[in-house]
XYZ file of C-alpha atoms in Angstrom:
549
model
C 128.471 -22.498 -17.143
C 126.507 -21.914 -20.167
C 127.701 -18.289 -20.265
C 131.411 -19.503 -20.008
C 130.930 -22.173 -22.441
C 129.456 -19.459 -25.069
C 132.530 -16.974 -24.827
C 134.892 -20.454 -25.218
C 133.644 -21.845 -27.553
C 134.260 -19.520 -30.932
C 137.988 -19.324 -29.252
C 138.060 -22.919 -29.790
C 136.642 -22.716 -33.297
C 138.840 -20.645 -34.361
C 141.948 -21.754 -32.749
C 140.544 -25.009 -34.867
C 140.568 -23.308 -38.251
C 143.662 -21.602 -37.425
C 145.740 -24.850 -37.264
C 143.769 -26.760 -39.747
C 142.770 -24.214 -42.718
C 145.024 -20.866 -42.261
C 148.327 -22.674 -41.208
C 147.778 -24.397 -44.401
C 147.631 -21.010 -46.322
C 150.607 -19.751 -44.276
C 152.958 -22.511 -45.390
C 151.672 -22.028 -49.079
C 154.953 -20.906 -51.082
C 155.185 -19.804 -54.738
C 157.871 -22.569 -55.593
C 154.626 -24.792 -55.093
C 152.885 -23.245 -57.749
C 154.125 -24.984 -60.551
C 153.641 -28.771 -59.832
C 150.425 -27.421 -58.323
C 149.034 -26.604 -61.526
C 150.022 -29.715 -63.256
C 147.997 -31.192 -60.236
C 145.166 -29.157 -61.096
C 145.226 -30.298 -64.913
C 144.595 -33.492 -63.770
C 141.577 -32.690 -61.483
C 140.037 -30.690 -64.103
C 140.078 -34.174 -66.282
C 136.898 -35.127 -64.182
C 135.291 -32.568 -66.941
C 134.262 -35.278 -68.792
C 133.457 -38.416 -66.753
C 129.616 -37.595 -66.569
C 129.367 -37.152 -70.579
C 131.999 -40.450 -71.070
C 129.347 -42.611 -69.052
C 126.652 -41.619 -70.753
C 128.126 -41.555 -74.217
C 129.197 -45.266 -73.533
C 125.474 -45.817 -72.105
C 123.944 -44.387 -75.065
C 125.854 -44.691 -78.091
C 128.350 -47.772 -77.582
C 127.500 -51.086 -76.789
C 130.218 -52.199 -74.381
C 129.537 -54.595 -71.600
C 130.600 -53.983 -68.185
C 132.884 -56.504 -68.261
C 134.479 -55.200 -71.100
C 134.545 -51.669 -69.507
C 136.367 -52.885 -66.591
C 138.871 -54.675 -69.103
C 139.068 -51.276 -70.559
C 139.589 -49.872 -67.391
C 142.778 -52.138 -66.789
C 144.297 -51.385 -69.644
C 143.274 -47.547 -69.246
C 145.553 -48.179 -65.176
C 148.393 -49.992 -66.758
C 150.039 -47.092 -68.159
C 150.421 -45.780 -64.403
C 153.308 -48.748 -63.962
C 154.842 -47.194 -66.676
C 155.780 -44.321 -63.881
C 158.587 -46.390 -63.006
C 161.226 -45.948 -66.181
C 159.885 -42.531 -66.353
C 160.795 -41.288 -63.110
C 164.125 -42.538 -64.078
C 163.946 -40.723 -67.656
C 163.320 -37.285 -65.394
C 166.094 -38.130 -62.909
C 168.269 -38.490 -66.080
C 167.001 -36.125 -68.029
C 166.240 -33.355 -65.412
C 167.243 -30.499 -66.992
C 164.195 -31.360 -69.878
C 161.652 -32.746 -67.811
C 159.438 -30.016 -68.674
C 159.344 -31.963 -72.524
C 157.409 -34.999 -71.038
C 154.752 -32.482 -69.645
C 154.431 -31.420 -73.520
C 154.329 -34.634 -74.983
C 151.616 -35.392 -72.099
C 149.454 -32.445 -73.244
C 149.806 -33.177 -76.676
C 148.607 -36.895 -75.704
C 145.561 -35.512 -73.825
C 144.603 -32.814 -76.398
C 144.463 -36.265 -78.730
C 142.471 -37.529 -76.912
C 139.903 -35.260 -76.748
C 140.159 -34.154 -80.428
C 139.088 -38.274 -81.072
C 136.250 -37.610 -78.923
C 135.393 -34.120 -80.111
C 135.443 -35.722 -83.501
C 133.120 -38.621 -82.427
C 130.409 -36.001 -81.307
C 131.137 -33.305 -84.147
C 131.710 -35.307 -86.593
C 130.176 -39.076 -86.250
C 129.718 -40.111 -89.794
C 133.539 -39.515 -90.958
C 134.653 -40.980 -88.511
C 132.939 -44.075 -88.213
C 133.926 -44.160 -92.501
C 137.261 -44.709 -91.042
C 137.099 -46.982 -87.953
C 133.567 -48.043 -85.843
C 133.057 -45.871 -83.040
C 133.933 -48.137 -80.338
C 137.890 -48.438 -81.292
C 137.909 -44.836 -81.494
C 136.675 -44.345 -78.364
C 139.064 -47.123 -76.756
C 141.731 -45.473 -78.551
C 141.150 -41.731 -76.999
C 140.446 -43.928 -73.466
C 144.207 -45.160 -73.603
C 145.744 -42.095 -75.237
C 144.591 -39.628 -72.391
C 145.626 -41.937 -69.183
C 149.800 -42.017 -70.894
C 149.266 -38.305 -70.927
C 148.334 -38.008 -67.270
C 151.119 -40.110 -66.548
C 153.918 -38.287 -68.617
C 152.773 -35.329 -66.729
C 152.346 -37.214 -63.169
C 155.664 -37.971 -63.005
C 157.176 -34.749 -63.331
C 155.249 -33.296 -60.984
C 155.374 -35.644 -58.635
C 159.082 -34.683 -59.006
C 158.475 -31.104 -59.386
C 156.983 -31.262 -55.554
C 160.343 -32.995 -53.844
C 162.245 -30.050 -56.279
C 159.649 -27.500 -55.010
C 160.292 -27.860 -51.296
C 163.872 -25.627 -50.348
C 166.745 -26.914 -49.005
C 167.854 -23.058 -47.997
C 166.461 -19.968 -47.195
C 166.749 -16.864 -49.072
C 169.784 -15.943 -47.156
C 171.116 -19.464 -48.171
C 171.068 -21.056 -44.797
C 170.300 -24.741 -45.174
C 166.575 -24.918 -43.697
C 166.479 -27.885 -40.619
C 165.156 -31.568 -41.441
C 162.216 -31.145 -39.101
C 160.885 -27.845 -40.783
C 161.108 -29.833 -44.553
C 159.394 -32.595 -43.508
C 156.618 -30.198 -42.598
C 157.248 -28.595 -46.252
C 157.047 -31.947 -47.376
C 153.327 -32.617 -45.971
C 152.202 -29.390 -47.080
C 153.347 -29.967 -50.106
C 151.558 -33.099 -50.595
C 148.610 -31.709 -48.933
C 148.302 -29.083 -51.331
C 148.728 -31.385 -54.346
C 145.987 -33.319 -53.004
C 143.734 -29.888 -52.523
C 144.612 -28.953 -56.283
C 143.191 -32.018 -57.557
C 140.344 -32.007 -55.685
C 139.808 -28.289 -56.369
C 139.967 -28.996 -59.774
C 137.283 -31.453 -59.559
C 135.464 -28.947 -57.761
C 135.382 -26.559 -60.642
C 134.579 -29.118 -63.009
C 131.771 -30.395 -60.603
C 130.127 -26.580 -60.514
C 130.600 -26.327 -64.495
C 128.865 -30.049 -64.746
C 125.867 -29.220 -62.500
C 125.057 -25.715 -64.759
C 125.978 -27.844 -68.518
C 124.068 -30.384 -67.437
C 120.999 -28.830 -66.747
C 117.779 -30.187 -68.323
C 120.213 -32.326 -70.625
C 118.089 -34.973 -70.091
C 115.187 -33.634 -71.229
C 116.893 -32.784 -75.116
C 116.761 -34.925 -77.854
C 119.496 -36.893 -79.071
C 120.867 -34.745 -81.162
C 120.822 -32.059 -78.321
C 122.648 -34.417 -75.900
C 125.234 -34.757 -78.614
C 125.765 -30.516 -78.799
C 125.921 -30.298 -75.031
C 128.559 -33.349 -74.839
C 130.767 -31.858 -77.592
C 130.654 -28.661 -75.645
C 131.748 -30.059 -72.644
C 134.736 -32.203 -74.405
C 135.470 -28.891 -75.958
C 136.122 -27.108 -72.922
C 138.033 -29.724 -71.760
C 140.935 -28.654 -73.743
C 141.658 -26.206 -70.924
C 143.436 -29.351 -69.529
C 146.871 -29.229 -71.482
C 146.822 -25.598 -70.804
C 147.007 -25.332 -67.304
C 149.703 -28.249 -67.245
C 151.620 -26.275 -69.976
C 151.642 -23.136 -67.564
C 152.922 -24.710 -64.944
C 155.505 -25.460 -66.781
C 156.294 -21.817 -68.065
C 155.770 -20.174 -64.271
C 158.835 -23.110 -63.250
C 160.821 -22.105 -65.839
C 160.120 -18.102 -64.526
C 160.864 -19.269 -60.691
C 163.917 -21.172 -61.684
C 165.396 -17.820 -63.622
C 164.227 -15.795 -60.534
C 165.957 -17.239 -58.209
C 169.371 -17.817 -60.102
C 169.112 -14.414 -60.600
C 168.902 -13.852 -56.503
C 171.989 -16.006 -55.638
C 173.754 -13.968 -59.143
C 173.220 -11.141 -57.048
C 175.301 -12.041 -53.965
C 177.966 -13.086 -56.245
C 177.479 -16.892 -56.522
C 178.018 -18.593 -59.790
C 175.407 -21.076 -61.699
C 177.435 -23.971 -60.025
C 177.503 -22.596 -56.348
C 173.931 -21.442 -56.608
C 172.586 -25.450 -58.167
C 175.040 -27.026 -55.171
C 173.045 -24.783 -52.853
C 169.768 -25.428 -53.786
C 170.230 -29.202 -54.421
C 169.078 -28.789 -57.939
C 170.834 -32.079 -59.968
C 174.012 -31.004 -59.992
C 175.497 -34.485 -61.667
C 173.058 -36.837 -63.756
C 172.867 -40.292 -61.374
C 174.064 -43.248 -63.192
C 171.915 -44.957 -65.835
C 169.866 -47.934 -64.127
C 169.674 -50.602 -66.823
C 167.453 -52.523 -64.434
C 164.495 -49.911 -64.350
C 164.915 -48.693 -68.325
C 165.403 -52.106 -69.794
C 162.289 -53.703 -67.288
C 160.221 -50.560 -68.561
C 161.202 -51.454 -71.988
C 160.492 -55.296 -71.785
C 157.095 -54.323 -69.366
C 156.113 -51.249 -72.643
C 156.730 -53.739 -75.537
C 155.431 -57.274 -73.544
C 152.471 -55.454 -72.485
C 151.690 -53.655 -76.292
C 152.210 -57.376 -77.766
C 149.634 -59.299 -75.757
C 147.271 -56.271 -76.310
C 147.729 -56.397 -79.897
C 147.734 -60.397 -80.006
C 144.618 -60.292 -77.891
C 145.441 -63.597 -76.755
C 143.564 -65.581 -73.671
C 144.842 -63.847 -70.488
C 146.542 -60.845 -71.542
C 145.169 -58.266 -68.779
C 146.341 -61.658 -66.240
C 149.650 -62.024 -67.636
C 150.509 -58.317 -67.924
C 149.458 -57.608 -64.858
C 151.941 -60.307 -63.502
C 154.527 -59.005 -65.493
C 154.200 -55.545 -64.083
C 153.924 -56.792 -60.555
C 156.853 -58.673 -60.865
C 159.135 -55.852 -62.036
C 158.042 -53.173 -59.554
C 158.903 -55.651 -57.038
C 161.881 -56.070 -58.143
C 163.390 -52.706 -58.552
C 161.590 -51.768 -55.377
C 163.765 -54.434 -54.009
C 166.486 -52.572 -55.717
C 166.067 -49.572 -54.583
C 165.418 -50.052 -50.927
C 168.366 -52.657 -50.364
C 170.531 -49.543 -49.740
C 168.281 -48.367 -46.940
C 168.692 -49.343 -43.468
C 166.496 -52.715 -42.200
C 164.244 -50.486 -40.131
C 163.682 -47.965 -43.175
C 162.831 -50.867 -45.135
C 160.334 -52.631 -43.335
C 158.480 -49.561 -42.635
C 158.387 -48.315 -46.506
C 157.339 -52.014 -47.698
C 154.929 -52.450 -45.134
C 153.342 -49.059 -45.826
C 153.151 -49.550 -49.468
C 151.873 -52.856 -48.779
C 148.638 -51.489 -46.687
C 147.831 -48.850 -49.224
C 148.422 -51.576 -51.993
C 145.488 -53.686 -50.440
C 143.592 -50.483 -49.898
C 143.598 -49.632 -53.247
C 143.186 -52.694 -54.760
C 139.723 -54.241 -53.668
C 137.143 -54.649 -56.404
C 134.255 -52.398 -57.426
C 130.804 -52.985 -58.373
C 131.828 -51.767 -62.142
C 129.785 -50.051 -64.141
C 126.500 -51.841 -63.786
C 126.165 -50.021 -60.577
C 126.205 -46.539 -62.595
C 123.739 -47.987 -65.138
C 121.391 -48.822 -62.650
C 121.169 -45.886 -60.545
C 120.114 -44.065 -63.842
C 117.666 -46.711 -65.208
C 116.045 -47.762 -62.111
C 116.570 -44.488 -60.089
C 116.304 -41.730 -62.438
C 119.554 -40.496 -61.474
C 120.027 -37.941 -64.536
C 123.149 -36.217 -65.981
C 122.508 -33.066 -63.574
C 121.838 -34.812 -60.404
C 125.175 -37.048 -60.996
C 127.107 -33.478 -61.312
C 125.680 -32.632 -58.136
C 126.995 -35.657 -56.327
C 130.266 -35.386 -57.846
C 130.498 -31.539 -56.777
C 128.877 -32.576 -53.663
C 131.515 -34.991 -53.175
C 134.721 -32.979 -53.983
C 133.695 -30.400 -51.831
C 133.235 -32.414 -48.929
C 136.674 -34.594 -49.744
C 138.350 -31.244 -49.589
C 136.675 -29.941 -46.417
C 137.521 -33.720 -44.842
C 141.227 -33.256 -46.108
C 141.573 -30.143 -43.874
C 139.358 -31.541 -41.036
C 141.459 -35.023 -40.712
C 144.701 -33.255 -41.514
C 146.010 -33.751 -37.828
C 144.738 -36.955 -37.682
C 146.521 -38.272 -40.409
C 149.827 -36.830 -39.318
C 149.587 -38.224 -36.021
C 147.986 -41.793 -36.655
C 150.223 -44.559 -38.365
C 149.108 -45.960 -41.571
C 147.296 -48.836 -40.444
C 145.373 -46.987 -37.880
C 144.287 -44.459 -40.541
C 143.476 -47.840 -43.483
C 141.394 -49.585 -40.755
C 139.215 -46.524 -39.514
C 138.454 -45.680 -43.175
C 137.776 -49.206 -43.943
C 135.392 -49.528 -40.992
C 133.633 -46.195 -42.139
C 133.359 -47.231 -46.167
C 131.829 -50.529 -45.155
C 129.144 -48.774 -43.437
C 128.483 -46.096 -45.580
C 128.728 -48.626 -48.531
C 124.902 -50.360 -46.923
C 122.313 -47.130 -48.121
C 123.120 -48.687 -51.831
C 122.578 -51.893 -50.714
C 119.788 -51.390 -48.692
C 118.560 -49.018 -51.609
C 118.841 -51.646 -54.220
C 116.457 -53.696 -51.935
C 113.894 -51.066 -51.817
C 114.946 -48.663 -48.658
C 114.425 -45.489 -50.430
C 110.773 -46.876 -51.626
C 110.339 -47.489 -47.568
C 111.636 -43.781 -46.278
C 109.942 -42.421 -48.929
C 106.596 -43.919 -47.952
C 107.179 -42.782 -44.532
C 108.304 -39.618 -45.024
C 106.110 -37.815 -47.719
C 108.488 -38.600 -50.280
C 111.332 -36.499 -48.603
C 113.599 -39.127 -47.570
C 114.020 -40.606 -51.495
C 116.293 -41.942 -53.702
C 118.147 -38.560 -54.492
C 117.664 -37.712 -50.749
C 119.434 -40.952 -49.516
C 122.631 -40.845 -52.137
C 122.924 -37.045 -51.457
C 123.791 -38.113 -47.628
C 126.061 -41.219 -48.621
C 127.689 -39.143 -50.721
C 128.301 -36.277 -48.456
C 129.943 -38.946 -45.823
C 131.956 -41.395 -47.761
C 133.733 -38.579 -50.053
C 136.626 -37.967 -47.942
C 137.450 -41.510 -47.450
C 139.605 -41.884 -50.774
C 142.057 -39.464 -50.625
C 142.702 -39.360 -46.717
C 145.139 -42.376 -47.156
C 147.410 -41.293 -50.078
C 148.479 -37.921 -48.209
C 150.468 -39.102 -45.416
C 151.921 -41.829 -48.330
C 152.709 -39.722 -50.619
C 154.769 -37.088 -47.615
C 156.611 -39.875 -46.353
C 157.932 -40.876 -49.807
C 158.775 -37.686 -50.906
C 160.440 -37.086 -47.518
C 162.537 -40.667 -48.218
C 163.564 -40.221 -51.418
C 166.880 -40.070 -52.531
C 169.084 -36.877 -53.509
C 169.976 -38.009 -56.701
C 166.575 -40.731 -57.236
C 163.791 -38.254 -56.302
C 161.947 -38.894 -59.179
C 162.638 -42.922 -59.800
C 161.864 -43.717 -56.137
C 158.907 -41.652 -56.239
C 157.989 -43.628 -59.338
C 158.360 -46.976 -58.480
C 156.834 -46.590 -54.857
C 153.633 -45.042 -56.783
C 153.989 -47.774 -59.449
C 153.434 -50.236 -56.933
C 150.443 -48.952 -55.620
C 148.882 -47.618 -58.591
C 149.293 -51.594 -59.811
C 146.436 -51.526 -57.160
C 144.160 -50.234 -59.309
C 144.685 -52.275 -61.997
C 144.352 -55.320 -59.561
C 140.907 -53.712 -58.683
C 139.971 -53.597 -62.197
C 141.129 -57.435 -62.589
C 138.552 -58.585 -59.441
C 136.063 -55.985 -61.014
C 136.433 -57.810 -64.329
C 136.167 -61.321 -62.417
C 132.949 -60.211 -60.692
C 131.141 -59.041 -63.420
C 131.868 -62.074 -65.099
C 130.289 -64.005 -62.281
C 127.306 -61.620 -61.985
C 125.814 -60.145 -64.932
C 124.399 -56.695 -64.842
C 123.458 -55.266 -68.361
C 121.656 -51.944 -69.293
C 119.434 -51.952 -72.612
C 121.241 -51.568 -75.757
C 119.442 -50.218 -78.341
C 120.272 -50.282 -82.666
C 120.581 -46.457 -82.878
C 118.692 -46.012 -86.033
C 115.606 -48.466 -85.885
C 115.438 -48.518 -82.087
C 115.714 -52.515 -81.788
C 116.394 -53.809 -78.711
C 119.788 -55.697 -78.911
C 120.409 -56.466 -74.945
C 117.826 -56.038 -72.530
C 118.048 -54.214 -69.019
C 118.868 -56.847 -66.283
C 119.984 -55.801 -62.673
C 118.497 -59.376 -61.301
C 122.218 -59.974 -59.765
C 123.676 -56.581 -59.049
C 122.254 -56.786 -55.504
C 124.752 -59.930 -54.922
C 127.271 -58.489 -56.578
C 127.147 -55.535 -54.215
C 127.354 -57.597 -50.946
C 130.570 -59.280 -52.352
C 131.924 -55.975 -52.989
C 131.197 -54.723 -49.600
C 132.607 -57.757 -48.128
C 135.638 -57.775 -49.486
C 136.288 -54.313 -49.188
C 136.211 -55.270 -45.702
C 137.961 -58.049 -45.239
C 141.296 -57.807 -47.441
C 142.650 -54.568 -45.199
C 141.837 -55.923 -42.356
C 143.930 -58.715 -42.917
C 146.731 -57.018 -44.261
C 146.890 -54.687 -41.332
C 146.587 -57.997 -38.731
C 149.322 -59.699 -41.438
C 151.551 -56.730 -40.847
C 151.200 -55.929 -37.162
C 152.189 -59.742 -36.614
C 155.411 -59.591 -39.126
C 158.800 -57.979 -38.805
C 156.829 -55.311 -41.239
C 155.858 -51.839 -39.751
C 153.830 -49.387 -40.996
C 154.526 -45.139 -41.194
């Protein structure tokens, strides 16, 4: 038996990797390239998150509160997805400009901050350094967007209707496209953090040990190389442009002609009509939401937040009135689970501040969780792949739930002295470090397991002639989830202080002391809420005329 079970059992492993890793590479096609880059831009933007926390730690002396204002505002520009989807639908032909105009937005945005570490003294001459820094932290997330969009519509374009013989390719075999196509998207961004995770953990190393002035050269370095970002996007951009040539140039040799050879690829062969509804509610949403910022007045993030809600509902009641009742309930219901997925609060960044103050967590050892945790998010992408294709949505939201609830108690416990406990009892193995290395290593996977099946079953829904403005206003609606997270993040802080010690850079002075008194609280409320809101949107749903995918 043992024998038998030997021989059978690398069979088994590899029949394993065969469907879930090398089926994957199989189905990879070069028409995925391009939006795949694009994807990859946007993982690499993790480059900077480690220095950004710090900097703000160090340097700037924002609350937490105000950081998860900041972070709000830094979300909102994702509802903004919905008139631009249409602008690419319109525009298709040019939707390559937006991914310029996003670069050029992102390269801002890291010249501010390259300028902030290079150059501090001019720069604060012409504005103090926080409003510079809140100025490249909006800049860079209407850049991402810009270039979101297109790629997001880039992946539906990316997926053939024919063969290279031109025979129309079966619905069954696209949808599969479709998921790998997602999939992939998903892997790019992840890889990308990967890269940037690897590049954090050697930069980083011994940073903490430098003085000031040495932190500063290694964080300008970093923001530096981060300019790779627009790049990558750019090319993406450029090999589309090659592909697209390529393969009129295939068709122009069987003797088809450019309007024979866009009918049989489904490329936009007549612009869709303008929707007034989804410009002019962009326009009112872009130029409400820029005058309450500007006014500052009592409220804003509440009542633009409201405002945004309100139109995506509306033009996704719009959109989906032409589907059939079935369709419907199924798409709304599904957004509606991920929406409350997405949406429940975080501890902020008190819980950040504290790991590093109270548990020596230092620049490297951060870069090592974060490369710790894309690797494993990737490897759980591949390992759950079959399981998210053949659960429904809810089942998936309520397993991950269940597992981030659990794995959200070695913080907890830690912040009540666990790690002091293990490491007592364990010659100082089990630790700190030791503790959030394994928490780490199992909750990574959980974020990104949800969006995949999502994101495949819009792009699979989506209209001819709407690809781009019905993938935009579905991922409007729940990408409003984080900025509803960042609203209860905002609310919680406000209720439970946490504050890290500010210090007057030039005499040392103490302006706010360290106090973590609450942030144990503040973490149970987290956990528990985390916990309850899906649940009761997945009971809510199962017991309504609502389905799920």
């Amino acid at each position: 038996m043992n024998i038998e079970f030997a021989t059978r059992l690398p069979a088994a492993l590899f029949r394993w990797i065969d469907l879930n890793l090398l089926t994957l590479g199989r189905e990879m096609r070069l028409s995925y390239l391009p939006p795949l880059m694009v994807y990859l831009a946007a993982g690499i933007s993790s480059l900077t998150g480690i220095v950004g926390t710090f900097y703000v730690k160090e340097r700037l002396g924002l609350s937490a509160e105000f950081l998860a204002a900041l972070g709000f505002w830094m979300t909102l520009p994702w509802a903004l997805k919905m008139p631009m989807g249409h602008l690419v639908d319109l525009l298709w032909r040019w939707k390559s400009l937006l991914v310029y105009l996003g670069a050029g937005l992102i390269a801002t945005s890291l010249f501010i901050m390259i300028g902030l570490l290079g150059h501090t003294e001019a720069m604060r001459e012409v504005a103090p350094l926080a409003q510079w820094y809140v100025l490249a932290a909006l800049l860079a997330p209407v850049g991402y967007v810009l270039q979101d969009v297109v790629a997001d519509a880039m992946t539906v374009e990316a997926v053939p209707r024919v063969n290279p013989d031109g025979q129309l390719i079966d619905l069954e075999a696209r949808k599969q496209m479709h998921i790998t196509m997602q999939t992939l998207g998903r892997v790019a961004i992840i890889g990308g953090g990967i890269l940037v995770a690897v590049a954090n953990v050697v930069l980083m190393k011994d940073v903490a040990t430098l003085s000031e002035a040495g932190k500063g050269e290694a964080y300008l370095l970093i923001y530096q190389l981060a300019l790779v970002i627009p790049f990558v996007s750019v090319c993406g951009i450029w090999l589309a442009g090659w592909l697209k040539w390529r393969e009129i140039k295939h068709f122009s040799v069987q003797g088809l002609n450019i309007k024979e050879i866009e009918v049989l690829t489904g490329a936009h062969v007549e612009t869709p009509p303008i929707n007034w509804w989804i410009l002019g509610g962009g326009l009112v949403f872009t130029v409400v939401s820029l005058g309450v910022g500007l006014v500052q007045i009592s409220g804003a993030e509440e009542i633009v937040f409201s405002l945004s809600m309100a139109i995506v509902l509306f033009l996704i009641w719009k959109l989906t009135s032409e589907l059939e009742s079935e369709a419907r309930n199924v798409l709304v219901g599904t957004a509606l689970l991920v929406f409350v997925f997405r949406a429940v609060p975080t501890p902020g960044a008190g819980s950040t501040w504290w790991m590093i103050d109270e548990l020596g967590f230092d620049q490297q050892f951060l870069a090592t969780l974060s490369l710790i945790g894309s690797v494993l998010t990737l490897a759980g992408m591949f390992i759950f792949r079959r399981f998210m294709a053949e659960r429904s949505m809810a089942y998936v939201i309520g397993a991950l739930t269940v597992a981030g609830t659990i794995l959200s108690l070695p913080i907890i416990s830690m912040y009540f002295g666990l790690h002091v406990w293990t490491a007592a009892h364990t010659g100082g193995i089990v630790d700190a470090r030791f503790i959030a290395v394994i928490d780490t290593a199992l909750e990574s996977p959980l974020g990104q397991i949800a969006m995949i099946p999502m994101l495949a079953w819009i792009a699979n829904s989506a209209p001819e002639k709407l690809k781009a403005t019905f993938f935009a206003v579905m991922a409007s609606f729940t990408n409003l989830a984080l900025s509803a997270s960042q609203l209860t993040t905002k609310y919680i802080n406000q209720i439970f202080t946490v504050t890290r010690e500010v210090r007057e850079v030039d005499t040392g002075e103490i302006l706010v002391p360290a106090d973590y008194s609450e942030l144990g609280v503040l973490l149970i409320i987290v956990t528990i809420l985390g916990f309850i809101l899906p649940m009761l949107a997945i009971v809510a749903i199962r017991y309504s005329h609502l389905r799920s995918a």
